[in-house]
Each structure stands twice: as C-alpha cells, then as structure tokens.
Coordinates of C-alpha atoms and ligand atoms in Angstrom, one line a residue:
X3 CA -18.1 36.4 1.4
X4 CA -15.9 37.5 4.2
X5 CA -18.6 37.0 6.6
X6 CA -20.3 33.8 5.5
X7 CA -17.3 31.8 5.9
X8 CA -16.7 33.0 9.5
X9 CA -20.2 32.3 9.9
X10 CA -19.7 28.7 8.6
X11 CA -16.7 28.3 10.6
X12 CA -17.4 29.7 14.0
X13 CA -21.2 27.6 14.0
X14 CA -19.5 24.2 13.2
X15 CA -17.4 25.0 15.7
X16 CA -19.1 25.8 18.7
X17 CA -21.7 23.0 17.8
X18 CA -18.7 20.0 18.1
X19 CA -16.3 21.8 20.1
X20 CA -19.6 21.8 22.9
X21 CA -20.1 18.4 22.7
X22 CA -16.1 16.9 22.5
X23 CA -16.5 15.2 25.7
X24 CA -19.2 12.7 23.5
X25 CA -16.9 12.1 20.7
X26 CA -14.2 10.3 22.9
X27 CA -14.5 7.0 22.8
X28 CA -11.8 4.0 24.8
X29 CA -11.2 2.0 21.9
X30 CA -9.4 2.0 18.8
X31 CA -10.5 3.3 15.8
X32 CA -9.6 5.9 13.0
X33 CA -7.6 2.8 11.3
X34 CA -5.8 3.9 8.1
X35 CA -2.8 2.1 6.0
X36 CA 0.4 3.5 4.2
X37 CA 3.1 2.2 2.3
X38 CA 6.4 1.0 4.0
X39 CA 9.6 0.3 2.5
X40 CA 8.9 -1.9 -0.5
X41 CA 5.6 -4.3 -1.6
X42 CA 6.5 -6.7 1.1
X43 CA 5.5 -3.8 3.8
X44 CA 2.6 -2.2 5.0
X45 CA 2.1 0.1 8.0
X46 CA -0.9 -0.1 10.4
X47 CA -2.2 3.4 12.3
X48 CA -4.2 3.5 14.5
X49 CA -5.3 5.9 17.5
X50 CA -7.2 5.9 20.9
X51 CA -8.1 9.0 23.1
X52 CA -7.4 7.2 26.3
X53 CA -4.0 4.6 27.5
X54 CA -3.5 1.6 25.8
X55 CA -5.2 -1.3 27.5
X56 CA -2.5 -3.3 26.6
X57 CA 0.6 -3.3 23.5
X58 CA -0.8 -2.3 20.2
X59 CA -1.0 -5.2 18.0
X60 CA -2.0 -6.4 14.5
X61 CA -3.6 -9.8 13.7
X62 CA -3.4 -10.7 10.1
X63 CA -2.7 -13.2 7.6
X64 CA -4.4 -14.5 3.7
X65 CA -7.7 -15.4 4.5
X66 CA -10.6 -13.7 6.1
X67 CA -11.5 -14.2 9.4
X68 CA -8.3 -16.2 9.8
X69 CA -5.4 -14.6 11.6
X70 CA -2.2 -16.7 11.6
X71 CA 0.2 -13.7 11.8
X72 CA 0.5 -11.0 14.6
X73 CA 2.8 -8.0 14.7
X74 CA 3.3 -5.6 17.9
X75 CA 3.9 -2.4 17.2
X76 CA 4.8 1.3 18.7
X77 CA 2.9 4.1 21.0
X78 CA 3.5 7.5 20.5
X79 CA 1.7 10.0 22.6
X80 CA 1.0 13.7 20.9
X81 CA -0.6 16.6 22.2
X82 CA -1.9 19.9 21.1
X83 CA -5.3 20.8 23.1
X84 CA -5.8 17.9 24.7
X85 CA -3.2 14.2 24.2
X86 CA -4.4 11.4 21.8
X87 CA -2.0 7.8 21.4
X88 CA -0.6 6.5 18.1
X89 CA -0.4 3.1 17.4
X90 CA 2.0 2.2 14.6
X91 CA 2.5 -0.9 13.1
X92 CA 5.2 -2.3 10.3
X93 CA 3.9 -5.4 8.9
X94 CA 6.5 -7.0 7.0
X95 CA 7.7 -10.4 5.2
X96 CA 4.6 -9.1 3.2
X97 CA 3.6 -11.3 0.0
X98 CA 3.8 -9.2 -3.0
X99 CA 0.4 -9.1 -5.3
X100 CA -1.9 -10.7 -2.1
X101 CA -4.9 -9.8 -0.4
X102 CA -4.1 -9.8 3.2
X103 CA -6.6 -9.7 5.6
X104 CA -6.6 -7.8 9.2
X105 CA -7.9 -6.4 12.7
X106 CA -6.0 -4.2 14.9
X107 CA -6.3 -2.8 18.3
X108 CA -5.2 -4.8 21.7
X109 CA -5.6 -8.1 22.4
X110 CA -8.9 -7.6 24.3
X111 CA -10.0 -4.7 22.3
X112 CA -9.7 -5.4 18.0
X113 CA -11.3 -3.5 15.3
X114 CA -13.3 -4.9 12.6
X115 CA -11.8 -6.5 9.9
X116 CA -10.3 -4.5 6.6
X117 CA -8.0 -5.9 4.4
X118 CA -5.6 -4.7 1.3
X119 CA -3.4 -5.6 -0.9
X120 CA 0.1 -5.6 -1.2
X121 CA 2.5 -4.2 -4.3
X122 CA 3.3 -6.6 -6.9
X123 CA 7.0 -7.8 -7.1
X124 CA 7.5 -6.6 -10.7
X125 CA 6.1 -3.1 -10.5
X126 CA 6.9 -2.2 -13.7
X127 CA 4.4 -4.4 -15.5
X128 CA 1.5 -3.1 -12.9
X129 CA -0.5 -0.3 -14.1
X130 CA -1.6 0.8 -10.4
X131 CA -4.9 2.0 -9.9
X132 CA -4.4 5.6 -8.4
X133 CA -7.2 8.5 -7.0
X134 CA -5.6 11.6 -6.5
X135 CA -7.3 14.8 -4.8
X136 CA -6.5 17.7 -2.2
X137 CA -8.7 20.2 -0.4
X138 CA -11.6 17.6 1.5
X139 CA -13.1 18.7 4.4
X140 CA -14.9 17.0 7.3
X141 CA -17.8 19.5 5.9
X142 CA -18.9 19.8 2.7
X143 CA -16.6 16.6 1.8
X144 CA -18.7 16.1 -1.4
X145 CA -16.5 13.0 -2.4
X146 CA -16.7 11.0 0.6
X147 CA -19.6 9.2 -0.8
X148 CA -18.2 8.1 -4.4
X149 CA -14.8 7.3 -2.9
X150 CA -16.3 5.0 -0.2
X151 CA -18.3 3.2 -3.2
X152 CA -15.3 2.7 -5.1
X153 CA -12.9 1.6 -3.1
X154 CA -15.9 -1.1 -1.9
X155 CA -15.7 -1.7 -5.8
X156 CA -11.9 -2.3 -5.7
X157 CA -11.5 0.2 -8.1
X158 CA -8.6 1.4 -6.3
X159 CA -5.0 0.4 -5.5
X160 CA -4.0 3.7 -3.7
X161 CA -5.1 7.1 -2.8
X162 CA -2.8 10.5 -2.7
X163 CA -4.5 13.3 -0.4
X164 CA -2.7 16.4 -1.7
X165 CA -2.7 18.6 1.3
X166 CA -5.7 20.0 3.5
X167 CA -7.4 17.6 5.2
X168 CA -10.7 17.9 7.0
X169 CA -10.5 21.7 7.5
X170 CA -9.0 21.9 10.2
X171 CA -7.7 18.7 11.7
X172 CA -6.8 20.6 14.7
X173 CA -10.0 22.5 15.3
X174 CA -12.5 21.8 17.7
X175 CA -9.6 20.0 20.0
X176 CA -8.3 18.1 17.1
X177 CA -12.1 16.5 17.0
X178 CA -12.3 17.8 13.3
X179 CA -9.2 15.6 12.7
X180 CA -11.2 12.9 14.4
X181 CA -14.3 12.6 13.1
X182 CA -12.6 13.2 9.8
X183 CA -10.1 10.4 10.2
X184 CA -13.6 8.1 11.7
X185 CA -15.3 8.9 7.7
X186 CA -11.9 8.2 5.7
X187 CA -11.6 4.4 7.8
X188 CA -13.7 2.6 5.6
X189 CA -11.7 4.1 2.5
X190 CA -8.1 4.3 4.0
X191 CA -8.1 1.0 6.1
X192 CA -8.6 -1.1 2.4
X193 CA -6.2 1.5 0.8
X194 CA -2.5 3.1 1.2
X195 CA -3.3 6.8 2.1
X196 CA -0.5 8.6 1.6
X197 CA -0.9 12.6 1.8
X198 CA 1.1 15.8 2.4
X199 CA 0.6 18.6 4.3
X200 CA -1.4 21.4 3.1
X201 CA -1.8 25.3 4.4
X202 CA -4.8 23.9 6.9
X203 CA -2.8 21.7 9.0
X204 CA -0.4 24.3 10.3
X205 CA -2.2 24.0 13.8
X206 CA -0.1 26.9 15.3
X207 CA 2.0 23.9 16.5
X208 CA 4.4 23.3 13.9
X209 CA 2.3 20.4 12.0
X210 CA 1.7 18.4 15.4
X211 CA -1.6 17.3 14.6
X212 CA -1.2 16.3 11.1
X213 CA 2.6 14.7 11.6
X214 CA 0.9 12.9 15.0
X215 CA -1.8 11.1 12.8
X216 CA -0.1 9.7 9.8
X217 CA 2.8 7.2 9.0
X218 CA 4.7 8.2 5.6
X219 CA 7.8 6.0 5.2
X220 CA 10.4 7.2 2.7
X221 CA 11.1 3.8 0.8
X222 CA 14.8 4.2 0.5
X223 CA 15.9 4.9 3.8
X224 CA 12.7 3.0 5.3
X225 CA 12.1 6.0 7.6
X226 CA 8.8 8.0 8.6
X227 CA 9.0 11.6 7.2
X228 CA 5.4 12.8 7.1
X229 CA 7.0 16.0 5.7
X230 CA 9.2 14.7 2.7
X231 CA 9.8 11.1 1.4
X232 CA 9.2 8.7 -1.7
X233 CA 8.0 5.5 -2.7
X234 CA 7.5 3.4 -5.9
X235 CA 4.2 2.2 -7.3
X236 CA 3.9 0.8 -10.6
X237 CA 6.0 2.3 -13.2
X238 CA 6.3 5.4 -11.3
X239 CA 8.7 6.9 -8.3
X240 CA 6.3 9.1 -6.4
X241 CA 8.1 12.1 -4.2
X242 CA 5.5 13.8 -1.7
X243 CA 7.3 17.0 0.1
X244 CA 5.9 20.3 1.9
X245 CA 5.1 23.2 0.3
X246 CA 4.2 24.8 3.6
X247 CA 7.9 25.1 4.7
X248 CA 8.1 28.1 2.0
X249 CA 5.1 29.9 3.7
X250 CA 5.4 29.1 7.3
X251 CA 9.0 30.3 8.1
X252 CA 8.7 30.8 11.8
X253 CA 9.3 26.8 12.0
X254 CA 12.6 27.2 10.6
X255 CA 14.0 28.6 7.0
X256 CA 16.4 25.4 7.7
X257 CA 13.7 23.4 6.8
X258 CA 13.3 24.6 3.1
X259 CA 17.1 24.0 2.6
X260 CA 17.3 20.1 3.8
X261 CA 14.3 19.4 2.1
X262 CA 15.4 20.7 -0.9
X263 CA 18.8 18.6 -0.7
X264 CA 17.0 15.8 0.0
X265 CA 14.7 16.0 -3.4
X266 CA 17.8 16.4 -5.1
X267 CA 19.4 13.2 -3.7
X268 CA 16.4 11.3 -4.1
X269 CA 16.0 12.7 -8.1
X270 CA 19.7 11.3 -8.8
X271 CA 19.0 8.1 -7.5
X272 CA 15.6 8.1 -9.3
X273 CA 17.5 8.9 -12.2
X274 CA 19.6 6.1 -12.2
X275 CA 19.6 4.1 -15.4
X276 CA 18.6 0.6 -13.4
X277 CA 16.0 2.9 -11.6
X278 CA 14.5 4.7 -14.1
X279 CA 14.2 2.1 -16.3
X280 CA 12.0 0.3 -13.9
X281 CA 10.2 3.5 -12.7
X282 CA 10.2 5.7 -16.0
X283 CA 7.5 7.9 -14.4
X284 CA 8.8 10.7 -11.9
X285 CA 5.5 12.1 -9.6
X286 CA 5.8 14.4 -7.3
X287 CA 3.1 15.8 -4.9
X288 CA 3.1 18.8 -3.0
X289 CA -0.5 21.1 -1.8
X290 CA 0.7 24.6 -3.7
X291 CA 0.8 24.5 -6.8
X292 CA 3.3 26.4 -9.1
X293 CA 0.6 27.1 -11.7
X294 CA -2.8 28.4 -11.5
X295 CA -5.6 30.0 -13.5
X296 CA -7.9 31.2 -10.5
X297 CA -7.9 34.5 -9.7
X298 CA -7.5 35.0 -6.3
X299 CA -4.0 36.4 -5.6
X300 CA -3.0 33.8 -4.2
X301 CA 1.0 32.6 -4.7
X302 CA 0.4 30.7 -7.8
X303 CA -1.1 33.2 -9.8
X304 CA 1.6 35.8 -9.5
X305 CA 5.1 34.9 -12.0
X306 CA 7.7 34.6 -9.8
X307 CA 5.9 32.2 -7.5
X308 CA 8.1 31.1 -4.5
X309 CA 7.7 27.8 -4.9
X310 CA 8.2 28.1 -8.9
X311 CA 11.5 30.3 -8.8
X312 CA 12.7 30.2 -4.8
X313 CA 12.9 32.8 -2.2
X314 CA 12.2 35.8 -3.5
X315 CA 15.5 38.2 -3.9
X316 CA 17.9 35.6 -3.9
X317 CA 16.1 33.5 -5.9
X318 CA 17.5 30.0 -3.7
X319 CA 15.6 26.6 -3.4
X320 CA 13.0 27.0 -6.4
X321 CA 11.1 24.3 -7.4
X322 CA 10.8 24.3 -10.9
X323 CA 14.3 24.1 -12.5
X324 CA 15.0 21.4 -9.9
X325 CA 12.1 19.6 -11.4
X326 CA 12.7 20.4 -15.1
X327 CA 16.4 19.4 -14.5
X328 CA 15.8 15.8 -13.4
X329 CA 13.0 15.3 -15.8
X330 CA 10.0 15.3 -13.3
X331 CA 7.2 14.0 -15.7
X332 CA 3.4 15.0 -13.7
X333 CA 3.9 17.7 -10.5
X334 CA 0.4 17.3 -9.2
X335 CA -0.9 20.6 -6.3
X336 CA -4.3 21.4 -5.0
X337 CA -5.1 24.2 -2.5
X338 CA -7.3 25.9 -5.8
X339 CA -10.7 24.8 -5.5
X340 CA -10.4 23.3 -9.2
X341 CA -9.3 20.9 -11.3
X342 CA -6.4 22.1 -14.6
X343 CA -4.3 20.1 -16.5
X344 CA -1.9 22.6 -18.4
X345 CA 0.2 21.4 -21.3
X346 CA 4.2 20.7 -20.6
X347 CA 5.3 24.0 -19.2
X348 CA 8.8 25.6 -18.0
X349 CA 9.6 28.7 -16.6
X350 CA 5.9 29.8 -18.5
X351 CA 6.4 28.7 -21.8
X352 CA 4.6 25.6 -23.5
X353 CA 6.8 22.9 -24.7
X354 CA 4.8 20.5 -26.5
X355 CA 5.8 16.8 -27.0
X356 CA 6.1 14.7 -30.6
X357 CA 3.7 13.7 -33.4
X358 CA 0.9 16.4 -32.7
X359 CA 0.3 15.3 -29.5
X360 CA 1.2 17.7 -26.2
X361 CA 1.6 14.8 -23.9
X362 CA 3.4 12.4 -26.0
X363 CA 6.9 12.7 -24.4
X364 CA 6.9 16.2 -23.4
X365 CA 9.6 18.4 -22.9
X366 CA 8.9 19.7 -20.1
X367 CA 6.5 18.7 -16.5
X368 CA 2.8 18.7 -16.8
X369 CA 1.1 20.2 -14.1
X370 CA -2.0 18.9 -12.4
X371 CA -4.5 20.5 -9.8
X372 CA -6.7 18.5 -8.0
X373 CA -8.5 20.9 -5.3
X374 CA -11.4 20.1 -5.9
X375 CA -13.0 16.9 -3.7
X376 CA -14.6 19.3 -1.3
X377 CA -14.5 21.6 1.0
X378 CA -15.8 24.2 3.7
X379 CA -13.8 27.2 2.4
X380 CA -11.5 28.6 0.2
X381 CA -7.7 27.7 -0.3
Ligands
NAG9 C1 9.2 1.3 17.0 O1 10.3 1.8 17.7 C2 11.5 1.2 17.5 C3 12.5 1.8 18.5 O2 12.4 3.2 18.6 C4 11.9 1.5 16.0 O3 13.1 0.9 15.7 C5 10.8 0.9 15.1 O4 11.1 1.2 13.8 C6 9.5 1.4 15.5 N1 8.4 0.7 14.8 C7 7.4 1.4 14.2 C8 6.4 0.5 13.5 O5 7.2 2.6 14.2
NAG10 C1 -1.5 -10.0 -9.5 O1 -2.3 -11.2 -9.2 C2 -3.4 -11.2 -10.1 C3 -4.4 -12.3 -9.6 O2 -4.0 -13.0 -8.5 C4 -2.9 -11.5 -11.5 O3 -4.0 -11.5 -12.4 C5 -2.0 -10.3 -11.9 O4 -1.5 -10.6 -13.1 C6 -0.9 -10.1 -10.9 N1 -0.2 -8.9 -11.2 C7 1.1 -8.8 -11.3 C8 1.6 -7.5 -11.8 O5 1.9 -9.7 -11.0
NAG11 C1 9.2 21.8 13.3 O1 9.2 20.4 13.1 C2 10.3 19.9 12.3 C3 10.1 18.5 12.1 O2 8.9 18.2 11.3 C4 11.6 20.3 12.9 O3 12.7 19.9 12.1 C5 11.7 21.8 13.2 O4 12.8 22.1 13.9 C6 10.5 22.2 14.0 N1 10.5 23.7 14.2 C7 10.3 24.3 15.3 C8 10.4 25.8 15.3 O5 10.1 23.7 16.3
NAG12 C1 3.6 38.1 -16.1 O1 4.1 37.5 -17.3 C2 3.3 37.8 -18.4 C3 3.8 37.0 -19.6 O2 5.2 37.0 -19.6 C4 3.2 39.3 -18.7 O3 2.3 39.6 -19.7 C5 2.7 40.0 -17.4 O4 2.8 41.4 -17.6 C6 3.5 39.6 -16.2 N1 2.9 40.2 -15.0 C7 3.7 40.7 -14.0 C8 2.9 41.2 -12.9 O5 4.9 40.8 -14.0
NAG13 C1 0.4 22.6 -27.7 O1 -0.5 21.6 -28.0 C2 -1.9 22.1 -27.9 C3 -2.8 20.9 -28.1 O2 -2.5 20.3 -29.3 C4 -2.1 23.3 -28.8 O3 -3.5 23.8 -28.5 C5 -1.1 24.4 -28.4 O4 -1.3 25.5 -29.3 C6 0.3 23.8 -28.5 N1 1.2 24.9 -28.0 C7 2.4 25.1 -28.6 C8 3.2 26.2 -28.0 O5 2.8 24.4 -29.5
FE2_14 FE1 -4.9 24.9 0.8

C-alpha cells in the first residue's frame, strides 16, 4: 500500500513538475466566486502567473453580454516556490434573488463570461440549494464530471469544499493548485465556493498556498479570514473554521485559542433570539471530523479525540461541548474517504429526537462526513 501511493505520487509529479514552464500562461484565469458580507455582495478571485497588465477589474451587470457595472479591485502577490497575483474583487450594491452576469480580468485582457446569483433578501423563506464534499483531488477527482453537469443544470446555489483540495495545491510549484483551480472554474465561477482548510494544504508554509487562492469573508465583521469565519444562507448560519490548527502547532498554539473565542462570539450572536429565529439552523464545517467508523488510527477513531475533547492533558479548547452548548444542529468533516451520517451524538452517547424519529429535533449535533468526492490517496 505503502509503496503504491509513493509511486502514484512521485510519477504525477515528476510528469507536471517537468513540464511547469508550459502551464504558465499571461492571462487571467482560475476565476472562482465567494460570498461577501450579506446577499447584496459577492467577491470575484482571480489569478495570473505573470504582472498585472493593468488594475484588476470586473465588468458586470443583469443581462448577458451587457456590462453596465464595473468594479476595480485589489492585487495581492504570494509566493511559495515560485510568486503568483491575486486579483480580488467586492462587488457590491448587489440585487438580492438576481442573476448577474460577468467577465473579469483587465481592461485589455477579460475572461469569458460566468454568471451567478445573488442571496435572496428574505433568507429564511429560501431553501438554498447546497453540495457539500471534502477530499477531491486534481487526480482521481471522480466528481468533477457530475458536479460540472449540475451546476450547468442550476441545480446548485452553493458549494462547501470541506478541506483538501486537489492533493496537494502546493505540489509540483503550486501547479497542482493550478490546474486544479483551471477544472473547478466552470463550477466555482457560476457558484459561491466556500471551503476550509484540510491536512493537504499545510504547504510547509503555514497555509500560504491555500490562504493565497481563496477569498472567505466572515459576514459579520465583513472581513477575509480564509481560516475561520461565517455566513448566512437560507435558514441556516454556516461557521467554517480550521481543524488543522490542532495538528499543526508549530504555526502557533495561539492560534487554537483565538479561534476558539471567536466560535464562541459568533455562537452567542447566532444565538440571539432575532438571529436564530431567522437562521434556526447552526452549520459548522471543519475537515477533521470528531467521529469516525474507519479504521485507520487516525484522530477520530480514538475517544478522546483532540478536536472532540481539547488538548489532551488539560483538556482546553474542545470542540464538542462548545458545539453541544450552543445548540450546533449538523457538524459536517471529511478527511475519511467515506460518507456517515451518525444519529444525534454527545460526548458518545446517542440522543435521539421526538416521535420515533432520530432527527426530528435532536438533542444533540448530527455528524456528517463527506470524504468521499475523490481522491489520489488516503486522509
Ligand atoms: C482592497 O484593499 C483596501 C485597502 O487595503 C481594503 O480596504 C479593501 O477591502 C480591499 N478590497 C478587496 C476587494 O479586497
Ligand atoms: C427568487 O426569484 C424567483 C424568480 O425570479 C422566485 O420564483 C422566487 O420566489 C424568489 N425567491 C425568494 C426567496 O424570494
Ligand atoms: C500563520 O498564519 C497565521 C494567519 O493565518 C498567523 O496568525 C500565524 O501567526 C502564522 N504563524 C506563523 C508561525 O507564522
Ligand atoms: C472507548 O470507549 C468505548 C465505549 O465507552 C469502550 O468500550 C472502549 O474500551 C474505549 N476504548 C479506549 C481505547 O479507551
Ligand atoms: C435512535 O434511533 C435509531 C433509528 O430509529 C435507532 O436505530 C436507535 O436504536 C435509536 N437509539 C437510541 C439510543 O434510542
Ligand atoms: Fe484530510
């Protein structure tokens, strides 16, 4: 098994990492959208391996072809083998519940044309549309194929990528994260992407690939935390965060702490009568799960998982009472290659909801792992 994988691994990448100079190309591409603060925004991102050959601009408006409305936008330069540019863009003064349609780039240099559709005003009476995976890799991404049919269907109002993408982004010079990022356009360019990091992009650089590609904007503060934030769709208040900070230490233990301050701030003021009433659901997101059935050793499997009961020893910053507290309703992980959908559990023990029925108004979370769109290797 051992020696398959490398085998897998090592041949892919000599094969791209050989011919990286071909993959470059001057303009922009890799286009992909995210929520911003509220239906009436939506963020643009877009990259380029080589300078701007002007400022980064989006031309938009309601019908096709037609682009009344133009936004400029930010550069951001990251590096890690070699440097790639960022192009970020907040449309705003968004319609709610409209089909907006547009091409980005520079003004002698624009993409084709994608187009989305913004949140509805009254998101509690929207029953959003959501797919909801982790764990797809550049090879062997087995789901590229429906995805890409049904988000040309519409059948889609957003898409959650639960940690590991492309496996890795960073390898082969970051041209995994590339080519990876040049398959999801089709999908992510018609449809908020919104992810969280996974085991796979720790790039040996603290997250810089994966924090230099994509745009999450916490909706209450209206800020980009790739890391932790959270946003409303439909009747639910989704909370994406990292599980990696409680595995990867050598970036700083601080990390864990200030992240988990922040989910509590943001569960009070999801909790909120006037909030909760509009957003009864509670979501949260994260790659690790706290629960799985695999046997593999890895974190999940063992009882006194860190992410499940804290640090172990002093038992600080765990996950699950926090959750249970606050009255988290669906705590969906990946990073198991499988799909489970346990009944309400707390601290191991089942705690069924009314009239027969598990899931009707459970007493507890219900954990969901969705590892299983594809990919190269294991975890
Ligand atoms: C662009 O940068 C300015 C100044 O740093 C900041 O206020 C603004 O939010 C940024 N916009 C985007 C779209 O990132
Ligand atoms: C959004 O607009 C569509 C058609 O334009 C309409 O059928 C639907 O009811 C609207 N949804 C909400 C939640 O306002
Ligand atoms: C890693 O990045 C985070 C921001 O995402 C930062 O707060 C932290 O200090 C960084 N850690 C190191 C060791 O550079
Ligand atoms: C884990 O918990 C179960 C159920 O409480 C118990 O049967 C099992 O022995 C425990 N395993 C370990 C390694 O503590
Ligand atoms: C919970 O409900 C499921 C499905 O109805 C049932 O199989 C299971 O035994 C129940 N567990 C408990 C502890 O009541
Ligand atoms: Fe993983």
């Amino acid at each position: 098994m051992f020696q398959l994988k490398f085998l897998i691994v090592c041949f892919a990448f000599t094969k791209l990492s050989f011919a990286y100079q071909e993959y470059l190309s001057h303009g922009p591409e890799q286009v992909h959208i995210s929520y911003g603060a509220g239906p009436s925004q939506m963020y643009v991102t877009w990259l380029t391996h080589e300078q701007p050959s002007g400022p980064p601009v989006v031309e938009y408006g309601i019908q096709s072809g037609k682009y009344e409305l133009k936004k400029h936008g930010n550069m951001t330069k990251f590096t890690t083998a070699y440097s790639r540019y960022i192009y970020r863009v907040a449309l705003e003064d968004l319609k709610p519940n409209t089909t907006y349609y547009y091409r980005c780039g520079f003004e002698q240099e624009l993409s084709n044309e994608f187009n989305f559709r913004t949140r509805p005003q009254d998101q509690e009476n929207w029953s959003p549309r959501i797919a909801v995976y982790g764990d797809m890799g550049l090879v062997n991404g087995q789901s590229f194929p429906f995805l890409k049919q049904q988000v040309s269907k519409n059948a889609y109002d957003a898409i959650f990528h639960v940690g590991d993408i492309a496996y890795d982004m960073h390898s082969g010079n970051g041209l995994y994260g590339d080519l990876f990022m040049r398959e999801i356009e089709p999908i992510a360019a018609n449809v908020a992407y919104q992810v969280v990091v996974g085991n796979h992009e720790n790039d040996g650089y603290n997250f810089t690939d994966y924090d230099g590609r994509f745009t999450m904007i916490d909706e209450n503060s209206g800020k980009m935390n790739n890391m932790f934030y959270s946003f409303n769709i439909g009747p639910a208040h989704v909370i994406g965060f990292s599980s990696e900070f409680y595995y990867y230490t050598e970036y700083g233990v601080s990390q864990i702490h200030n992240q988990f301050e922040w989910l509590e701030q943001d569960l009070i003021e999801a909790n909120k009568p006037e909030n909760r009433a509009k957003h009864p659901w509670i979501i949260t997101m994260a790659h690790r799960p706290m629960y799985c059935s695999t046997a593999d050793d890895d974190d999940c499997t063992e009882n006194e998982s860190i992410l499940r009961k804290g640090i172990p020893i002093v038992n600080a910053y765990g996950l699950e009472d926090l959750f249970y507290k606050y009255g988290v309703d669906i705590i969906f992980g990946a990073h198991e290659h499988t799909y489970e959908r346990l009944f309400p559990v707390y601290n191991r023990k089942v705690y069924n909801g009314s009239n027969n029925d598990a899931y009707d108004r459970p007493k507890a979370p219900v954990h969901v792992l969705v590892g299983s769109a594809g990919c190269a290797r294991k975890n």
